[in-house]
Coordinates of C-alpha atoms (C1' of nucleotides) in Angstrom, one line a residue:
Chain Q
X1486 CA 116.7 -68.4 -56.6
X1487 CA 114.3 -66.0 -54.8
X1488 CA 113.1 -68.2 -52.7
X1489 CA 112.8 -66.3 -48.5
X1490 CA 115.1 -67.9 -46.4
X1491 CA 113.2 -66.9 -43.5
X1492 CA 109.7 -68.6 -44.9
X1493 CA 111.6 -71.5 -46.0
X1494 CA 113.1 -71.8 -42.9
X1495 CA 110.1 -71.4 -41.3
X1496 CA 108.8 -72.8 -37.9
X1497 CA 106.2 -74.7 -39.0
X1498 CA 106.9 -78.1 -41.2
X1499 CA 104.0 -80.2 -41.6
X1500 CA 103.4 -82.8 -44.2
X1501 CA 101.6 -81.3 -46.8
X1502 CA 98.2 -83.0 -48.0
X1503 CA 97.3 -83.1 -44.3
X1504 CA 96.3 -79.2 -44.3
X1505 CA 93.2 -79.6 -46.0
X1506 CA 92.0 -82.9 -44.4
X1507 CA 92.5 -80.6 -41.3
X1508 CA 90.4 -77.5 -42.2
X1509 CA 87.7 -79.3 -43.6
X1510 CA 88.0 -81.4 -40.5
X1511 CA 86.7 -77.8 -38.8
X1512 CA 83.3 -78.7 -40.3
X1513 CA 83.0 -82.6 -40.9
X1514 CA 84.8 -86.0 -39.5
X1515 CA 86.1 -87.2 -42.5
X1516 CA 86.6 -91.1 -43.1
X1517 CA 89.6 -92.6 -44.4
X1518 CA 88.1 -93.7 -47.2
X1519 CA 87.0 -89.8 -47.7
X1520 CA 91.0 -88.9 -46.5
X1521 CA 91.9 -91.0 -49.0
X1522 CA 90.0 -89.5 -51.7
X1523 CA 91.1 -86.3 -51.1
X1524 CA 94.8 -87.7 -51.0
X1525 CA 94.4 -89.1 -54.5
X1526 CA 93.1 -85.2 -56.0
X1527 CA 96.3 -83.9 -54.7
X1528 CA 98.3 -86.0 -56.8
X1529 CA 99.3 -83.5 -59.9
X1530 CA 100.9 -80.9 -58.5
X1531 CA 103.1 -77.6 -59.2
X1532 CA 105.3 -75.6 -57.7
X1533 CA 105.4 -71.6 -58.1
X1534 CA 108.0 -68.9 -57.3
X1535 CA 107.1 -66.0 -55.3
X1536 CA 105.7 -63.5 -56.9
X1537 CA 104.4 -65.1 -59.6
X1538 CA 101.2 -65.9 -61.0
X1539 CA 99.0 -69.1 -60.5
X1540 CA 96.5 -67.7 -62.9
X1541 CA 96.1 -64.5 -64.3
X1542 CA 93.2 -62.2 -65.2
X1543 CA 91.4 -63.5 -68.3
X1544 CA 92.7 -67.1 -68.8
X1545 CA 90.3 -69.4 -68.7
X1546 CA 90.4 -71.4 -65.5
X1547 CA 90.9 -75.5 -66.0
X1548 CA 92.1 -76.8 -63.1
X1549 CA 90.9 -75.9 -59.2
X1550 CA 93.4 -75.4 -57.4
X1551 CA 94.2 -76.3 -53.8
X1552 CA 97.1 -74.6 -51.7
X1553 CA 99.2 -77.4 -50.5
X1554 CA 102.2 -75.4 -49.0
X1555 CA 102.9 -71.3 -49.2
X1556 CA 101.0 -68.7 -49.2
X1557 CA 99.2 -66.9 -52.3
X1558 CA 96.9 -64.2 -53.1
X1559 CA 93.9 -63.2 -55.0
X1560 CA 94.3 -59.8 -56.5
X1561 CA 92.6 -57.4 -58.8
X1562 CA 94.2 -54.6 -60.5
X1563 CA 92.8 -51.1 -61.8
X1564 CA 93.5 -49.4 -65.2
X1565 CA 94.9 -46.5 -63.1
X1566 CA 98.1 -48.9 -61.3
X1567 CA 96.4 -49.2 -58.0
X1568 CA 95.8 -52.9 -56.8
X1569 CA 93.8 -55.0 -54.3
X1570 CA 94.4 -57.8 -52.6
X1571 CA 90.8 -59.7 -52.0
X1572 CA 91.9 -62.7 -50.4
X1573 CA 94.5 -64.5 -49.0
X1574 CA 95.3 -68.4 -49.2
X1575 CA 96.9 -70.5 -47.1
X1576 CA 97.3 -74.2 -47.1
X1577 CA 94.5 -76.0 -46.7
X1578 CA 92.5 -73.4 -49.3
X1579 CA 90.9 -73.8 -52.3
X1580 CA 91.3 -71.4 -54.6
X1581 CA 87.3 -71.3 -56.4
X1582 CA 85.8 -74.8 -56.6
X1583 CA 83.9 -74.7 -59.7
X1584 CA 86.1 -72.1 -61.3
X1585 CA 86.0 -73.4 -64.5
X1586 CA 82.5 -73.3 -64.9
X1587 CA 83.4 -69.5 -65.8
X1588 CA 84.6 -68.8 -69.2
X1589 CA 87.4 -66.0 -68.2
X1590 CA 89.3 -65.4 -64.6
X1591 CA 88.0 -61.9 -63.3
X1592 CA 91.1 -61.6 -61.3
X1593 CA 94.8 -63.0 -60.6
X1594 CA 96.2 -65.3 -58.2
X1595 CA 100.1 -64.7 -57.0
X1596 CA 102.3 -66.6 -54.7
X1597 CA 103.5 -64.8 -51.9
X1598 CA 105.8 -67.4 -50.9
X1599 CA 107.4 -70.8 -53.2
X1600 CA 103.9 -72.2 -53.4
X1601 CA 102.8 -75.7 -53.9
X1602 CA 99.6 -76.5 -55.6
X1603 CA 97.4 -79.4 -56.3
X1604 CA 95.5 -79.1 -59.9
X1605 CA 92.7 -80.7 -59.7
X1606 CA 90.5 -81.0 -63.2
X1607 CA 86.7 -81.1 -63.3
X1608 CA 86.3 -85.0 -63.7
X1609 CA 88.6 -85.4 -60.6
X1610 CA 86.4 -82.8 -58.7
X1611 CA 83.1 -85.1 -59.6
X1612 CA 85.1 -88.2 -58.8
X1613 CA 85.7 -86.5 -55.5
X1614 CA 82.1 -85.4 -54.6
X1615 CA 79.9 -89.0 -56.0
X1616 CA 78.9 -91.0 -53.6
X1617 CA 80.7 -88.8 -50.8
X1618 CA 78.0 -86.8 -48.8
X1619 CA 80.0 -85.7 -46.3
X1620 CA 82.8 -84.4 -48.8
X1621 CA 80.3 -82.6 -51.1
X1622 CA 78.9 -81.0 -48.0
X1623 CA 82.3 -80.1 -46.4
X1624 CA 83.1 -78.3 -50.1
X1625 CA 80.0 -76.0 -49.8
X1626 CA 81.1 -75.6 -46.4
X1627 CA 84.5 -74.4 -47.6
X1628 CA 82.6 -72.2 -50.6
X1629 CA 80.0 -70.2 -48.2
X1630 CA 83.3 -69.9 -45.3
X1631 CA 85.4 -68.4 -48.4
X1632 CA 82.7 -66.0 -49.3
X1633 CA 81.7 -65.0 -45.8
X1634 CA 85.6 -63.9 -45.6
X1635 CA 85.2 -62.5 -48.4
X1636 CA 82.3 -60.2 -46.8
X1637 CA 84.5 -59.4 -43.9
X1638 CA 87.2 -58.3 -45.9
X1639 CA 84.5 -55.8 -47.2
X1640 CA 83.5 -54.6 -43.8
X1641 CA 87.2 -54.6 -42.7
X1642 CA 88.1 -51.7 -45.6
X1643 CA 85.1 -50.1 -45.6
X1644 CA 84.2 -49.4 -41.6
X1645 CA 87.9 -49.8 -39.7
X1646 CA 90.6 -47.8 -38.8
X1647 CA 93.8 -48.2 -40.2
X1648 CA 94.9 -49.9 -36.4
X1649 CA 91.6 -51.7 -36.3
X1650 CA 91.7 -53.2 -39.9
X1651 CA 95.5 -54.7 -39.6
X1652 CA 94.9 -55.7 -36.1
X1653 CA 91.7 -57.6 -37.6
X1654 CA 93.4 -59.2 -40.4
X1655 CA 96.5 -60.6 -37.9
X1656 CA 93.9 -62.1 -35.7
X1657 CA 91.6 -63.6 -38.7
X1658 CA 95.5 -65.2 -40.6
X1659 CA 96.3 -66.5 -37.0
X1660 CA 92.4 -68.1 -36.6
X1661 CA 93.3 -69.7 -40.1
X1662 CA 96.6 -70.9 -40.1
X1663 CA 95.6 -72.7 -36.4
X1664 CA 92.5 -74.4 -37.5
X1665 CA 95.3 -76.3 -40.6
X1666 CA 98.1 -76.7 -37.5
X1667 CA 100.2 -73.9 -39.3
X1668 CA 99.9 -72.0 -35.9
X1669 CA 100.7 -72.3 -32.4
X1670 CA 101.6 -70.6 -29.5
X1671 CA 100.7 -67.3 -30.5
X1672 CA 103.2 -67.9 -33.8
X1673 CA 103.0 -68.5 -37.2
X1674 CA 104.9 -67.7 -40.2
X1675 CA 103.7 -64.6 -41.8
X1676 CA 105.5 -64.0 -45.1
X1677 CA 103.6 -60.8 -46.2
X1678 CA 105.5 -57.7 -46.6
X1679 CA 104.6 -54.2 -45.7
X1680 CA 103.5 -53.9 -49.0
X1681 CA 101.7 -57.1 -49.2
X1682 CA 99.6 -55.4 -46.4
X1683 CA 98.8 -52.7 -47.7
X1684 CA 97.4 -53.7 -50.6
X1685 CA 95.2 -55.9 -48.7
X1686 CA 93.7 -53.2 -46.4
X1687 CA 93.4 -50.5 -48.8
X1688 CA 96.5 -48.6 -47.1
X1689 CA 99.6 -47.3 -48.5
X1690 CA 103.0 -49.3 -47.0
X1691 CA 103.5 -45.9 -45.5
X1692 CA 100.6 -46.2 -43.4
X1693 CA 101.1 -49.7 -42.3
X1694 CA 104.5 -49.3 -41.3
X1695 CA 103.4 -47.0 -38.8
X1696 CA 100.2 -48.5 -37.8
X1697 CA 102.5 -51.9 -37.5
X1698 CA 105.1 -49.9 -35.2
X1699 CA 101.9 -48.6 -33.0
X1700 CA 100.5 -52.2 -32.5
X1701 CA 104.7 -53.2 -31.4
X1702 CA 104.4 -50.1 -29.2
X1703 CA 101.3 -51.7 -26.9
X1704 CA 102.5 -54.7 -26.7
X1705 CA 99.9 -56.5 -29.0
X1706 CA 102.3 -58.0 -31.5
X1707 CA 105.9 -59.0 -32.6
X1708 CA 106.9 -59.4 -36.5
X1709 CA 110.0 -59.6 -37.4
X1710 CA 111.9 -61.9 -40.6
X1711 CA 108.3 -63.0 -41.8
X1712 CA 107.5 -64.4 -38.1
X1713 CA 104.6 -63.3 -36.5
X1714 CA 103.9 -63.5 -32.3
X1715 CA 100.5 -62.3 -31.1
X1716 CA 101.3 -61.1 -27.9
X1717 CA 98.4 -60.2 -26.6
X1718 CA 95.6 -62.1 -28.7
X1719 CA 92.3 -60.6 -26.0
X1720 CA 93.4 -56.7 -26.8
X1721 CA 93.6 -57.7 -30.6
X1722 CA 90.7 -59.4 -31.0
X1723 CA 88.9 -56.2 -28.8
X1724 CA 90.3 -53.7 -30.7
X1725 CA 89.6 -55.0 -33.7
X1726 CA 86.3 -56.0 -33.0
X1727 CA 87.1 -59.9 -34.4
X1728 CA 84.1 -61.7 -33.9
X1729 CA 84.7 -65.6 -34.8
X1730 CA 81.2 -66.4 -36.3
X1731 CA 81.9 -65.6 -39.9
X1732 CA 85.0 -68.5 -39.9
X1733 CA 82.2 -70.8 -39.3
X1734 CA 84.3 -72.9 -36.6
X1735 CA 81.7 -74.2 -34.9
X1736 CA 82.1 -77.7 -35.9
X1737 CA 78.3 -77.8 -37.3
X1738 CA 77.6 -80.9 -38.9
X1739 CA 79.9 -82.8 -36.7
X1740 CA 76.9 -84.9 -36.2
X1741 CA 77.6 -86.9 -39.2
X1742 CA 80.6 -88.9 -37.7
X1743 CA 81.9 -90.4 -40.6
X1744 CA 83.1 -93.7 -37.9
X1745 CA 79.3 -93.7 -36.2
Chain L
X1364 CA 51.7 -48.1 -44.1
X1365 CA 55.3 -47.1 -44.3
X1366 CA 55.8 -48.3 -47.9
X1367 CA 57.1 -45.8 -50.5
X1368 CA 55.0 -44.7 -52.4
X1369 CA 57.8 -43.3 -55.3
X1370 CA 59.2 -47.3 -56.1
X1371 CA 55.7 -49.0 -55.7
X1372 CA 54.5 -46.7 -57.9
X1373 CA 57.7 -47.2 -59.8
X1374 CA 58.6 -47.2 -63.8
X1375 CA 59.0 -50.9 -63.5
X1376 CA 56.8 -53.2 -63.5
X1377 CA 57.2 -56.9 -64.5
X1378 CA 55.6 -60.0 -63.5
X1379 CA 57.8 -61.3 -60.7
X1380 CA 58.9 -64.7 -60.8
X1381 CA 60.8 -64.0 -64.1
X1382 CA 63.5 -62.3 -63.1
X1383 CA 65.4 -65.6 -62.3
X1384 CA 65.0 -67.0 -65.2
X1385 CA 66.0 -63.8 -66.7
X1386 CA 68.7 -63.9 -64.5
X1387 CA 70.1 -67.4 -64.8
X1388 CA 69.1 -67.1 -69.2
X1389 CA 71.9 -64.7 -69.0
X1390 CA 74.3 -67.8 -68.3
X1391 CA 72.1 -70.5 -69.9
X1392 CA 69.1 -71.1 -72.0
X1393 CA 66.7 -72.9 -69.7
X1394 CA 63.7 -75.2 -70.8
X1395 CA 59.8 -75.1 -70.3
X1396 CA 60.7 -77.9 -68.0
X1397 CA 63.2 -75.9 -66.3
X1398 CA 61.1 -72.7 -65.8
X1399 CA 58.3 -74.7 -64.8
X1400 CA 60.5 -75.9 -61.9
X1401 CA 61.7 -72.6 -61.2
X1402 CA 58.1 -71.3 -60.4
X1403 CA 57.5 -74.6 -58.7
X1404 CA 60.5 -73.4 -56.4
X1405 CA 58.7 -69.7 -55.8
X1406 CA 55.4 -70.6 -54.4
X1407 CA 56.0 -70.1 -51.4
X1408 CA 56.5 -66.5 -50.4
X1409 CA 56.9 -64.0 -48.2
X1410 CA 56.3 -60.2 -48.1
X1411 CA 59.0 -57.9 -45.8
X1412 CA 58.2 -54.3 -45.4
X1413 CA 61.0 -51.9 -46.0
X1414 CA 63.5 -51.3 -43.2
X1415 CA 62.6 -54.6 -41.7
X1416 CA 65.0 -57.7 -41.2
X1417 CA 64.5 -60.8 -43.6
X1418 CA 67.2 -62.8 -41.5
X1419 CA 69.3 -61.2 -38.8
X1420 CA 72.7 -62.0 -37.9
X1421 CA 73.1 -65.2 -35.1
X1422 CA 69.8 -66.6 -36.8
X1423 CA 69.7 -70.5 -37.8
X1424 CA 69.0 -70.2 -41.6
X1425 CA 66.4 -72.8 -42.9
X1426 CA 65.9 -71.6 -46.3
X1427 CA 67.5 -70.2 -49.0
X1428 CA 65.8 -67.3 -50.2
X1429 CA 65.3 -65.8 -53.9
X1430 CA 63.9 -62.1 -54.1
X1431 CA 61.1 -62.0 -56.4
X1432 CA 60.7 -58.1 -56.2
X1433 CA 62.4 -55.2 -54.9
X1434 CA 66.0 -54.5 -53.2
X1435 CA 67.4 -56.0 -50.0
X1436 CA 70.7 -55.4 -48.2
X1437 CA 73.2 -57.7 -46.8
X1438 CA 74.6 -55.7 -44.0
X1439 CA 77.0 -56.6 -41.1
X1440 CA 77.5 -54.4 -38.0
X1441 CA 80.2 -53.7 -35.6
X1442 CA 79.7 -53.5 -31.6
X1443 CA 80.7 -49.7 -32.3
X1444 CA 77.7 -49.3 -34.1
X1445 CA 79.1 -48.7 -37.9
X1446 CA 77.3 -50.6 -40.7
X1447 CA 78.6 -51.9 -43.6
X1448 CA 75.9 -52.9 -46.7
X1449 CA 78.4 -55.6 -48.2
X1450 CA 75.9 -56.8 -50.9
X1451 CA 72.7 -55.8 -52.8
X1452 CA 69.8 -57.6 -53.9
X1453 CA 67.8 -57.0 -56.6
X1454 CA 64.8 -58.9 -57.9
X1455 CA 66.0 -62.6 -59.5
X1456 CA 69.0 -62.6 -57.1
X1457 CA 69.3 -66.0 -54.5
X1458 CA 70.1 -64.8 -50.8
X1459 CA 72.8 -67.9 -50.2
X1460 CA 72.4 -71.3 -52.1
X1461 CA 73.2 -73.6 -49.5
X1462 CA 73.4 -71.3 -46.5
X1463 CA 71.5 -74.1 -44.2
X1464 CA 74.8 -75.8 -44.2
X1465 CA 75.7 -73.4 -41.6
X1466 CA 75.0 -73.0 -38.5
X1467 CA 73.9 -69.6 -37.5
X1468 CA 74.3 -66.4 -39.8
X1469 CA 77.1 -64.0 -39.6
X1470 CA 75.2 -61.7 -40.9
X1471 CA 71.7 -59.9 -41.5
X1472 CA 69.6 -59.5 -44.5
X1473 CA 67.0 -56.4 -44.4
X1474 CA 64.5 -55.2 -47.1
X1475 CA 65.3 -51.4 -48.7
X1476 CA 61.9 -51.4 -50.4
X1477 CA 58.9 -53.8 -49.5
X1478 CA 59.9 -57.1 -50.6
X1479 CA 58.8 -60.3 -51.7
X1480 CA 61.0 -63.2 -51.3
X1481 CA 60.4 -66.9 -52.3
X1482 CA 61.1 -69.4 -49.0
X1483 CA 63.0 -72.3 -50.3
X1484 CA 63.6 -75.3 -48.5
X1485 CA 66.5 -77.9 -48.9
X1486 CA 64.6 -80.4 -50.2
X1487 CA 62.6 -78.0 -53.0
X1488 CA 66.5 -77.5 -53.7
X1489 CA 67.2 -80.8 -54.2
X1490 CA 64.3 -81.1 -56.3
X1491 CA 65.0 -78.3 -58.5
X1492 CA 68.7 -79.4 -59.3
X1493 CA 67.8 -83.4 -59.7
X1494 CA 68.5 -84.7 -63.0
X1495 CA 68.5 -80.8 -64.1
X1496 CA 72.2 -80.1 -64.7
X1497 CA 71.4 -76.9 -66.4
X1498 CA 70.0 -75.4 -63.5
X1499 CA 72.1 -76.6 -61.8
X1500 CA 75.1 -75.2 -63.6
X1501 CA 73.3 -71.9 -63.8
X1502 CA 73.0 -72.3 -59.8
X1503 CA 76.8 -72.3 -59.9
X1504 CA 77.3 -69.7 -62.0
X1505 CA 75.0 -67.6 -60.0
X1506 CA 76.8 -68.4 -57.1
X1507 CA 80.4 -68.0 -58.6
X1508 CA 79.1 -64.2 -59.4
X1509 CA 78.2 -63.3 -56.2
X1510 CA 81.3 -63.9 -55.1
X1511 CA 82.9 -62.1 -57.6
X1512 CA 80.7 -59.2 -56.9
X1513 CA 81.6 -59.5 -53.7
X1514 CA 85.3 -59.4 -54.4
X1515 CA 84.9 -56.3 -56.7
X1516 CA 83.2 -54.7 -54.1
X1517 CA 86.4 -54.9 -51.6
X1518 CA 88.4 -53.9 -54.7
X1519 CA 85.8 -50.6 -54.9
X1520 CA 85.9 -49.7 -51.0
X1521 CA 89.6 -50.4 -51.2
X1522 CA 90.9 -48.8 -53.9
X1523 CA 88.8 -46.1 -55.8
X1524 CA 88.4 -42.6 -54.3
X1525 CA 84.3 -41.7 -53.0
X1526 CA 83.6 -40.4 -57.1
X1527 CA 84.5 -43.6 -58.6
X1528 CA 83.1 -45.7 -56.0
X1529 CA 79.7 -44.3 -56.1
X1530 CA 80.0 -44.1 -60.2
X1531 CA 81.0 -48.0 -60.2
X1532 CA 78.2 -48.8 -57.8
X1533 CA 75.5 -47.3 -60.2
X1534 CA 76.9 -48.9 -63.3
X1535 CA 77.1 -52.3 -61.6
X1536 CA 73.6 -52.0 -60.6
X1537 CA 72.4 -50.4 -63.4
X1538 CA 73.9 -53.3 -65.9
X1539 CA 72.4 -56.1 -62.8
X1540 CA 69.0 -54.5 -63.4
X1541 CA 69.2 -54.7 -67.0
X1542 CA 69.5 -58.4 -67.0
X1543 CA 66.2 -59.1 -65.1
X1544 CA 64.8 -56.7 -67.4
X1545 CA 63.8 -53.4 -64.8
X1546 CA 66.4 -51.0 -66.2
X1547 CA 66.4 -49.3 -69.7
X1548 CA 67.3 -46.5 -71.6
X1549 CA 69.5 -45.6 -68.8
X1550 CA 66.6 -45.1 -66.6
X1551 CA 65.9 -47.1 -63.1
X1552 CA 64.3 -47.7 -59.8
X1553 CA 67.0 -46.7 -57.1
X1554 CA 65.1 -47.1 -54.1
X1555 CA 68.7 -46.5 -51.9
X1556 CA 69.0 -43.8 -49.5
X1557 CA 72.0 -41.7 -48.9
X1558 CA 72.9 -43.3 -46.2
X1559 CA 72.4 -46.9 -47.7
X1560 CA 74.5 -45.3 -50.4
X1561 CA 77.2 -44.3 -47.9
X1562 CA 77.1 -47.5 -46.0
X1563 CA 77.6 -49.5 -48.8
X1564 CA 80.7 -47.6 -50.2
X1565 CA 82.4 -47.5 -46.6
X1566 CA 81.8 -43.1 -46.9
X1567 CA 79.3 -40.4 -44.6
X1568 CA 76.0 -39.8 -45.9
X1569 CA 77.5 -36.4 -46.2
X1570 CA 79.9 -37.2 -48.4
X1571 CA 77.9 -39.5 -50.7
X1572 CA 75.8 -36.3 -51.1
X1573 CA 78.2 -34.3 -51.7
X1574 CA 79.5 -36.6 -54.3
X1575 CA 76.4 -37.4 -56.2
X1576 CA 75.9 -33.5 -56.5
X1577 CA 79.5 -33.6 -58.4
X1578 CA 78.2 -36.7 -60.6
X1579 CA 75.0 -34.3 -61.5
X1580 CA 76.8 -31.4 -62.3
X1581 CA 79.2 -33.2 -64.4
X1582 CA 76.1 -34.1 -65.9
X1583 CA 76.5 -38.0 -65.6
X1584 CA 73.2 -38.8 -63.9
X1585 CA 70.2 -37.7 -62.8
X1586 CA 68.8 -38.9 -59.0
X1587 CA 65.4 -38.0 -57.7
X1588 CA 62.4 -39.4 -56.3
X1589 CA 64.3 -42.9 -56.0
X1590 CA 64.5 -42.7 -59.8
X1591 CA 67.7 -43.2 -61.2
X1592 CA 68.6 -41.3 -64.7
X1593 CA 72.2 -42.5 -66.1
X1594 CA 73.2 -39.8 -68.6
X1595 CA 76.4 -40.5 -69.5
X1596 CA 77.0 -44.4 -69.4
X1597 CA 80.4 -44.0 -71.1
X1598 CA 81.8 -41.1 -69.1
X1599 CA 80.6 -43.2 -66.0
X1600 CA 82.2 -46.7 -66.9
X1601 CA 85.0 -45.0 -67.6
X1602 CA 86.1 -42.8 -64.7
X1603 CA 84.8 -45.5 -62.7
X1604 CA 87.6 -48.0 -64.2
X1605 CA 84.2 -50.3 -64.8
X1606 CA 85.1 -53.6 -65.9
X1607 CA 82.2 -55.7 -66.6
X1608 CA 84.0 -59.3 -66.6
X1609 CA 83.4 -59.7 -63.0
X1610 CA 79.6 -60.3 -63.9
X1611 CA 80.3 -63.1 -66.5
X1612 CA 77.3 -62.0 -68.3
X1613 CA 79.7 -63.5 -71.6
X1614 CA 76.9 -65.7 -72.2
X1615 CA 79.3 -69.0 -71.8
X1616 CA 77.7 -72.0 -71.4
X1617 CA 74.0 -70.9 -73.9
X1618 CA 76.3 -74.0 -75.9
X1619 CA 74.1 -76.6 -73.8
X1620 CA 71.3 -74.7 -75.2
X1621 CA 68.1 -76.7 -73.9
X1622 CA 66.2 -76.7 -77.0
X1623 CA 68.7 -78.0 -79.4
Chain A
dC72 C1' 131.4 -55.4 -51.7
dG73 C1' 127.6 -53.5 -54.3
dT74 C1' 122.9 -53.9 -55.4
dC75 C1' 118.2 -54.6 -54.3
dT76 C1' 114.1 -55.2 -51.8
dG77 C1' 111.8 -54.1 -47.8
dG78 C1' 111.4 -51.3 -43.9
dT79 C1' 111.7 -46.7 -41.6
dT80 C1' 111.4 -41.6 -41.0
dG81 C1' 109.9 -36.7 -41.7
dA82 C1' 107.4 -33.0 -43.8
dT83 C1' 103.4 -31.7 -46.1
dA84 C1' 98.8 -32.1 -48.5
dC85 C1' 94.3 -33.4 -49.2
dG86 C1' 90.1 -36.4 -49.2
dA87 C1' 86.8 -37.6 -46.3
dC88 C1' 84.8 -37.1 -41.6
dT89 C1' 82.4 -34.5 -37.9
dC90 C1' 79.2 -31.6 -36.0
dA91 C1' 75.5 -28.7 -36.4
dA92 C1' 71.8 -26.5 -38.6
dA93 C1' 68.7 -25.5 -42.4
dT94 C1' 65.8 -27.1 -46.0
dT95 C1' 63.0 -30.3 -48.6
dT96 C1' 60.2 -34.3 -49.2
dG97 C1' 56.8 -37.7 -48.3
dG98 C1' 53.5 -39.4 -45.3
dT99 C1' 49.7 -38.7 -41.7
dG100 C1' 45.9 -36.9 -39.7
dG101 C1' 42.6 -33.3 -38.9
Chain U
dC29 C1' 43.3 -29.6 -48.6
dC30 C1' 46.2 -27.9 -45.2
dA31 C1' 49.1 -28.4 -41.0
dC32 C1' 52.3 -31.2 -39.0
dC33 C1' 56.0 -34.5 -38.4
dA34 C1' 59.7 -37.5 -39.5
dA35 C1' 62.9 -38.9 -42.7
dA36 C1' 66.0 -37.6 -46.2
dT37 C1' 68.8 -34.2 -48.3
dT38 C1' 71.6 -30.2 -48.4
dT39 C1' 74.9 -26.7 -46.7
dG40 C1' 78.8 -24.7 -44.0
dA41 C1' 82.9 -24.7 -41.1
dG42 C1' 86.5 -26.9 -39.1
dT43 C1' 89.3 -31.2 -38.2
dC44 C1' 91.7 -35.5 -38.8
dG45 C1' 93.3 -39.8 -40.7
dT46 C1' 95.6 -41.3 -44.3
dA47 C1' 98.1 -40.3 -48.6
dT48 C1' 102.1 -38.4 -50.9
dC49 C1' 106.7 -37.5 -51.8
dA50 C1' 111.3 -38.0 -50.7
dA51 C1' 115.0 -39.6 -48.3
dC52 C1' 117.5 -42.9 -45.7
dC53 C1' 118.7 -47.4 -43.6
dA54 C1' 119.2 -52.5 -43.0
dG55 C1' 119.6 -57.0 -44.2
dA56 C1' 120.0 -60.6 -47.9
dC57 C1' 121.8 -62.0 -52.1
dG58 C1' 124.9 -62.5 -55.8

DNA sequence: CGTCTGGTTGATACGACTCAAATTTGGTGG
DNA sequence: CCACCAAATTTGAGTCGTATCAACCAGACG
């Protein structure tokens, strides 16, 4: 069994099911009629050992999937060996609502960590949405916040420094894994390994070993057994020039209090 | 009059207002009802002049907006004053279904060439997609691309050196043009700058030069006058590692053919 | 205890950047 | 139609950030 002691282990234990209620929570108040709903999509689920695949390039997706516990990433892979991570899930994440409206998958999802997924089939997804506004709404939500990362990610690799990218990316995790109560205090699990890193930024494990060191070095981080502390959260978010509006946090749409 | 003269007096001329349907016929055979609510949906429009912002970054969006002719940007910027282009529009392409969801945009959209953009509002949206589950499907799909442009786009910056990035970025927009119909025999508008070009692909103007001058004399294209000339499609797709799944142009779907 | 994965270090190479200036192009106005 | 100007492209020289290659080390697992 493969499974990382220090992940399983962890510091954070939360019920799972509760993580998504939470992050679309950022945008909507949900009722418990809407809670329950969501409960009742999470029903099937799967477990999946690290480093494997969810779904791989070219299968035909049938199922959205929602991250219930673990960490897991969206990759592509070139012809030539090299490969990019695109995105990152945590719990609380869909992985493509509407996915299977597609006939082939353009890319891979792996688990980083033992992952726990929801499937959730098409007729579940409509079940989910009828007659529920607020939960249709807090979807799209979900959909435009997962592509405006998306864009960041784009920004992140193409215009920062090595220092300013993995700085960006520790600050933007953190920013997640709080708004679904995975974070606190400056900590969080943070299962990704050197590697991991790298092929999210566009850097070699090389690099980001010693960009990792330099951030130790002035006192802006600690990471250590897959456990992340943000020292100094200000300096990080200033030197990587994090700016909050693309998470979409703002609690919009708040207005329609599902209790008024 | 600022506008340029080489792209409005361009190869390519179509009526606008058909590059949707073009563009959404690639994922599903729509119906004379259909198309007649598609150019319901573009009455209203706009004209931007080249250079200028359609929507800038903080702004409350109100509409979603569909570019009937010519080539926009979505760009972001960082305080340090590097731009990123992390998408391009070309005619028939949707600027953000659903992006009046949110609550101010983390990003700006600005016209390349004069533009002219269809305004839509919420409800026209809702209209369009009532009891039309085709277009509303092909809405989807449109949508689902984007994203997937937008992760190929990370994989580009991230992983391919300044040759294959720039080689990849004129096949992808070479194939997008073809679909709406203003690209054939390997020939173009491409109304992008050097420095557009080098913003988008995370390099220095200088660079992109330097590189396009290596794509000529390896006799792959031809680039003058904002009129793009692909010699070698084959040679290009393939040092570019150009997979074309990501644009789900597979047709899937033409099964709920409207006229059967 | 040996193996393996992930992390760390050092030396060297190169792709892309920077800065600065020249040249060309397209648009403007006389 | 020509002179002028600004924007875009091109060229050259020098530098730097990040990659590469190759060991070595540490902790976790079996």
């Amino acid at each position: 069994m493969t499974l990382p002691t220090a992940v399983a282990a962890g510091i954070f234990r939360f019920g799972s099911g509760s993580a998504v209620a939470a992050k679309l929570e950022a945008f909507t108040k949900l009722s418990a009629d809407d809670r329950a709903a969501l409960d009742q999509v999470t029903r099937n689920t799967r477990y999946i050992d690290p480093r494997r695949n969810l779904i791989s390039e070219g299968d035909r997706p049938h199922f959205v999937h929602l991250v219930l516990d673990g960490w897991a990433a969206r990759y592509k892979q070139l012809p030539d060996g090299k490969r990019q991570i695109v995105s990152l899930f945590v719990p609380g994440d869909f992985c493509d609502l509407n996915i299977y409206i597609l006939k082939a998958m353009d890319h891979s999802i792996g688990a980083i960590t033992r992952l726990k997924v929801a499937m959730i089939t098409p007729d579940e997804m409509d079940a989910l949405t009828a007659n529920r506004p607020r939960i249709t709404q807090a979807l799209w939500w979900h959909e435009l916040v997962t592509t405006a990362i998306q864009r960041e990610w784009t920004l992140n690799i193409g215009q920062r420094t090595a220092y300013e990218r993995i700085a960006h990316l520790l600050v933007e995790l953190y920013k997640r894994l709080e708004t679904v109560g995975k974070a606190k205090d400056g900590r969080c699990d943070f299962p990704l390994t050197q590697n991991d890193l790298a092929d999210a930024t566009g850097l070699t494990a090389v690099h980001v070993n010693r960009t990792l060191q330099e951030l130790r070095r002035n006192g802006l981080i600690e990471l250590d057994r897959k456990q992340l502390k943000i020292l100094d959260i200000e300096q990080l978010i200033d030197v990587s020039m994090f700016n909050p509006n693309y998470l979409h946090l703002d609690h919009e749409g708040r207005h329609l209090d599902a209790n008024a």
